[in-house]
Amino acid sequence: MKRWLHPPAGLLAVALAFPGTGLLAQAGVSAQMEEWYAQARQRAPGTWGVVVATQPGEGLCAVNTSRPLIPASTVKVLTTGFARSVVGAAARKATRVVGSGGVDPTDGTWKGSWALELNGDPTLERPDVAGPTLQSLADQLRAIGVRTLVGPLALTTEEGQPPAAYPAAWSPRHRGRYYAPPVGPVALNENLVAFSVAPGSRAGNKAILAADMPTGIGRLVTIEATTVSGSRNRLRVSPRGDGWVVTGTIGTRAGSRRYTFVAHDPTAVVEATWAAALDRAGIAWHRVASVGPRDKRYTRVMAEVVSPVFDSVAHEINSRSVNIGAELMLLWGGGPERPAARLEQHVREVTGLDDIRLVDGSGLSDNDRVAPLVFTSYLANFPRTVAGRDFPLLLPANGKGTLRSLATGLPEPGVVRAKTGSLGNVSTLVGYLGKHDGMLLIAAMYNGGHTSSARQAQWELFRTLGADGVAIPSSADLDGDYTLGGAPVLTGR
């Protein structure tokens, strides 16, 4: 199979140039692409980089193939492949209670040291994906006879990483927003907290905490608000210490109000959630200073929960475009020391191209740069590797997740497997399009001030080329040369 890695020679051999557009296209798709690109440039003036290639990587049409552009969240495609190539499709992240010592049979007190080992599981305390919980760990401690824990909370990790911080590559304007919480092995519910406040039973009573997530963070919420007659909500929520205080008034008929915040101090959230889990398990926790010497080697696993398999985690992260999830995948595969550099080297090795600069795993940084040809070369080459088996299936399908706007205009779900990218001046769309005779590999990148119009043009490109498309199958469904490279994955959720 020919690998289309160097655009000028490869493209000129099979392509026609459209005067005045800068577009190169193979004769078979010339009319469609000439019309689409002319309209896209008119609707969204700016810098476009477009490559459409066949499954083996042969170019059909292209513009600015080797010009590095800001990719935004399409970097997650590369992060997914890199992490999977290191840890494997079936890898899982473990969260543990570790210690040294044993249970006193007379009263159930754990005699010795203990700690929570958190390792950056993106699904930990995620109730909407049935992720593992600290409650399960507490219940396992109860099952081995623990009735009392003594000592302050100690947190540890397998690789000794810092608990959580904002990636240095992220602009300060992003840090602390819902889509950009702190990143590190200490993470619950993607380092977001939520709670609901409801009116008391009658006017004059205090408002009440109606729900919290993760369960237990209500311990960090102080309710000072008062219930009044009527249906008006005049609640105010402000930070206080490690938590939040709710003041103001809420009407008896106002219903509950939900609030969501970034956990700037994930350690405080872990401590509150762990305390609640121990309470429910019937384990007393005396947070006094440790009694006697503490063995920090933690030679015993006292309790353990694990994430779904990597492929399920990656699919969820890509479908929702979760930035903290992508950064945790990067750490999963790249380790704590210069993981972005390892990611960049991986992409260079897979594609044979140098038109790339990566400083994070999520694409949230404005300093990332990827040329369109790098993406299509990666989409062509990575599934041919052992680690790339069924790689397209790790991306959301049309009509799902960030591709929900592609629910119409295509023959069936699964015709497209792709990833979007969006920043203030960026709209990108990169992925696979199923055809009867194989797949098309598409990278449609736009940097400029008309991102909404560019996104609509990108949707139209996929609809136009996929009007007669077919669902992209797993390798188990494939015949002949139409190959993604391996056995079915996506076990679990």
GROMACS .gro file of N, CA, C and O in nm, residues 211-255:
model
  180
  211ALA      N    1  -2.875   1.753   4.765
  211ALA     CA    2  -2.795   1.649   4.698
  211ALA      C    3  -2.652   1.699   4.686
  211ALA      O    4  -2.627   1.821   4.686
  212ASP      N    5  -2.556   1.606   4.676
  212ASP     CA    6  -2.418   1.644   4.654
  212ASP      C    7  -2.349   1.540   4.568
  212ASP      O    8  -2.389   1.423   4.565
  213MET      N    9  -2.248   1.582   4.494
  213MET     CA   10  -2.173   1.492   4.405
  213MET      C   11  -2.030   1.546   4.391
  213MET      O   12  -2.014   1.663   4.353
  214PRO      N   13  -1.932   1.463   4.423
  214PRO     CA   14  -1.939   1.328   4.478
  214PRO      C   15  -2.006   1.327   4.616
  214PRO      O   16  -2.000   1.426   4.688
  215THR      N   17  -2.068   1.215   4.647
  215THR     CA   18  -2.137   1.203   4.774
  215THR      C   19  -2.040   1.228   4.888
  215THR      O   20  -1.934   1.164   4.897
  216GLY      N   21  -2.075   1.323   4.974
  216GLY     CA   22  -1.990   1.357   5.087
  216GLY      C   23  -1.936   1.498   5.082
  216GLY      O   24  -1.897   1.554   5.185
  217ILE      N   25  -1.936   1.561   4.962
  217ILE     CA   26  -1.880   1.697   4.957
  217ILE      C   27  -1.974   1.797   5.022
  217ILE      O   28  -1.938   1.912   5.045
  218GLY      N   29  -2.096   1.750   5.057
  218GLY     CA   30  -2.184   1.837   5.134
  218GLY      C   31  -2.121   1.880   5.266
  218GLY      O   32  -2.159   1.983   5.324
  219ARG      N   33  -2.023   1.803   5.313
  219ARG     CA   34  -1.950   1.839   5.434
  219ARG      C   35  -1.869   1.967   5.416
  219ARG      O   36  -1.828   2.029   5.514
  220LEU      N   37  -1.846   2.004   5.291
  220LEU     CA   38  -1.772   2.126   5.262
  220LEU      C   39  -1.863   2.245   5.235
  220LEU      O   40  -1.816   2.354   5.204
  221VAL      N   41  -1.995   2.222   5.243
  221VAL     CA   42  -2.092   2.327   5.212
  221VAL      C   43  -2.159   2.373   5.342
  221VAL      O   44  -2.214   2.292   5.416
  222THR      N   45  -2.152   2.501   5.367
  222THR     CA   46  -2.218   2.561   5.484
  222THR      C   47  -2.342   2.635   5.437
  222THR      O   48  -2.334   2.724   5.352
  223ILE      N   49  -2.457   2.596   5.491
  223ILE     CA   50  -2.583   2.660   5.452
  223ILE      C   51  -2.620   2.767   5.554
  223ILE      O   52  -2.645   2.736   5.671
  224GLU      N   53  -2.620   2.891   5.511
  224GLU     CA   54  -2.665   3.001   5.596
  224GLU      C   55  -2.787   3.069   5.538
  224GLU      O   56  -2.838   3.166   5.595
  225ALA      N   57  -2.835   3.019   5.424
  225ALA     CA   58  -2.951   3.080   5.358
  225ALA      C   59  -3.079   3.048   5.434
  225ALA      O   60  -3.090   2.946   5.503
  226THR      N   61  -3.178   3.135   5.418
  226THR     CA   62  -3.305   3.123   5.488
  226THR      C   63  -3.418   3.099   5.389
  226THR      O   64  -3.417   3.150   5.277
  227THR      N   65  -3.514   3.018   5.433
  227THR     CA   66  -3.634   2.994   5.353
  227THR      C   67  -3.735   3.106   5.379
  227THR      O   68  -3.758   3.145   5.493
  228VAL      N   69  -3.793   3.159   5.269
  228VAL     CA   70  -3.895   3.264   5.280
  228VAL      C   71  -4.017   3.221   5.199
  228VAL      O   72  -4.013   3.125   5.122
  229SER      N   73  -4.125   3.292   5.216
  229SER     CA   74  -4.246   3.264   5.139
  229SER      C   75  -4.225   3.303   4.993
  229SER      O   76  -4.146   3.392   4.961
  230GLY      N   77  -4.297   3.235   4.904
  230GLY     CA   78  -4.292   3.269   4.762
  230GLY      C   79  -4.210   3.172   4.681
  230GLY      O   80  -4.177   3.061   4.726
  231SER      N   81  -4.175   3.216   4.560
  231SER     CA   82  -4.107   3.128   4.465
  231SER      C   83  -3.976   3.188   4.414
  231SER      O   84  -3.918   3.136   4.318
  232ARG      N   85  -3.929   3.294   4.475
  232ARG     CA   86  -3.807   3.358   4.427
  232ARG      C   87  -3.683   3.295   4.490
  232ARG      O   88  -3.684   3.251   4.605
  233ASN      N   89  -3.578   3.293   4.408
  233ASN     CA   90  -3.450   3.239   4.452
  233ASN      C   91  -3.348   3.352   4.456
  233ASN      O   92  -3.318   3.412   4.353
  234ARG      N   93  -3.297   3.382   4.572
  234ARG     CA   94  -3.195   3.484   4.587
  234ARG      C   95  -3.075   3.428   4.663
  234ARG      O   96  -3.018   3.492   4.749
  235LEU      N   97  -3.039   3.306   4.625
  235LEU     CA   98  -2.924   3.242   4.688
  235LEU      C   99  -2.793   3.296   4.631
  235LEU      O  100  -2.786   3.333   4.514
  236ARG      N  101  -2.693   3.297   4.714
  236ARG     CA  102  -2.558   3.333   4.672
  236ARG      C  103  -2.462   3.227   4.726
  236ARG      O  104  -2.470   3.189   4.843
  237VAL      N  105  -2.372   3.181   4.641
  237VAL     CA  106  -2.274   3.080   4.681
  237VAL      C  107  -2.135   3.140   4.666
  237VAL      O  108  -2.099   3.190   4.559
  238SER      N  109  -2.057   3.135   4.773
  238SER     CA  110  -1.923   3.193   4.774
  238SER      C  111  -1.824   3.092   4.830
  238SER      O  112  -1.860   3.009   4.914
  239PRO      N  113  -1.699   3.099   4.785
  239PRO     CA  114  -1.597   3.009   4.843
  239PRO      C  115  -1.567   3.048   4.986
  239PRO      O  116  -1.568   3.166   5.022
  240ARG      N  117  -1.540   2.947   5.068
  240ARG     CA  118  -1.499   2.971   5.207
  240ARG      C  119  -1.405   2.858   5.247
  240ARG      O  120  -1.448   2.743   5.257
  241GLY      N  121  -1.281   2.892   5.273
  241GLY     CA  122  -1.183   2.790   5.308
  241GLY      C  123  -1.172   2.686   5.198
  241GLY      O  124  -1.151   2.719   5.081
  242ASP      N  125  -1.188   2.558   5.235
  242ASP     CA  126  -1.183   2.450   5.137
  242ASP      C  127  -1.317   2.423   5.071
  242ASP      O  128  -1.328   2.333   4.987
  243GLY      N  129  -1.421   2.498   5.110
  243GLY     CA  130  -1.554   2.469   5.059
  243GLY      C  131  -1.630   2.592   5.016
  243GLY      O  132  -1.573   2.688   4.963
  244TRP      N  133  -1.761   2.590   5.042
  244TRP     CA  134  -1.849   2.694   4.993
  244TRP      C  135  -1.952   2.728   5.101
  244TRP      O  136  -1.989   2.641   5.183
  245VAL      N  137  -2.000   2.853   5.100
  245VAL     CA  138  -2.105   2.896   5.191
  245VAL      C  139  -2.221   2.948   5.107
  245VAL      O  140  -2.201   3.018   5.008
  246VAL      N  141  -2.343   2.908   5.146
  246VAL     CA  142  -2.463   2.950   5.075
  246VAL      C  143  -2.538   3.050   5.163
  246VAL      O  144  -2.574   3.018   5.276
  247THR      N  145  -2.559   3.169   5.111
  247THR     CA  146  -2.632   3.274   5.184
  247THR      C  147  -2.749   3.320   5.099
  247THR      O  148  -2.770   3.274   4.987
  248GLY      N  149  -2.828   3.415   5.155
  248GLY     CA  150  -2.942   3.468   5.083
  248GLY      C  151  -3.071   3.400   5.123
  248GLY      O  152  -3.083   3.342   5.233
  249THR      N  153  -3.168   3.402   5.033
  249THR     CA  154  -3.300   3.343   5.060
  249THR      C  155  -3.347   3.259   4.944
  249THR      O  156  -3.304   3.277   4.829
  250ILE      N  157  -3.437   3.166   4.974
  250ILE     CA  158  -3.500   3.083   4.872
  250ILE      C  159  -3.645   3.063   4.912
  250ILE      O  160  -3.677   3.037   5.028
  251GLY      N  161  -3.735   3.079   4.814
  251GLY     CA  162  -3.878   3.069   4.841
  251GLY      C  163  -3.923   2.926   4.865
  251GLY      O  164  -3.864   2.830   4.813
  252THR      N  165  -4.030   2.912   4.941
  252THR     CA  166  -4.083   2.779   4.971
  252THR      C  167  -4.127   2.706   4.846
  252THR      O  168  -4.132   2.582   4.843
  253ARG      N  169  -4.162   2.782   4.742
  253ARG     CA  170  -4.207   2.719   4.617
  253ARG      C  171  -4.103   2.732   4.506
  253ARG      O  172  -4.134   2.710   4.389
  254ALA      N  173  -3.980   2.761   4.542
  254ALA     CA  174  -3.876   2.786   4.441
  254ALA      C  175  -3.818   2.657   4.383
  254ALA      O  176  -3.760   2.659   4.275
  255GLY      N  177  -3.833   2.546   4.452
  255GLY     CA  178  -3.768   2.424   4.407
  255GLY      C  179  -3.619   2.429   4.437
  255GLY      O  180  -3.567   2.528   4.489
   0.00000   0.00000   0.00000
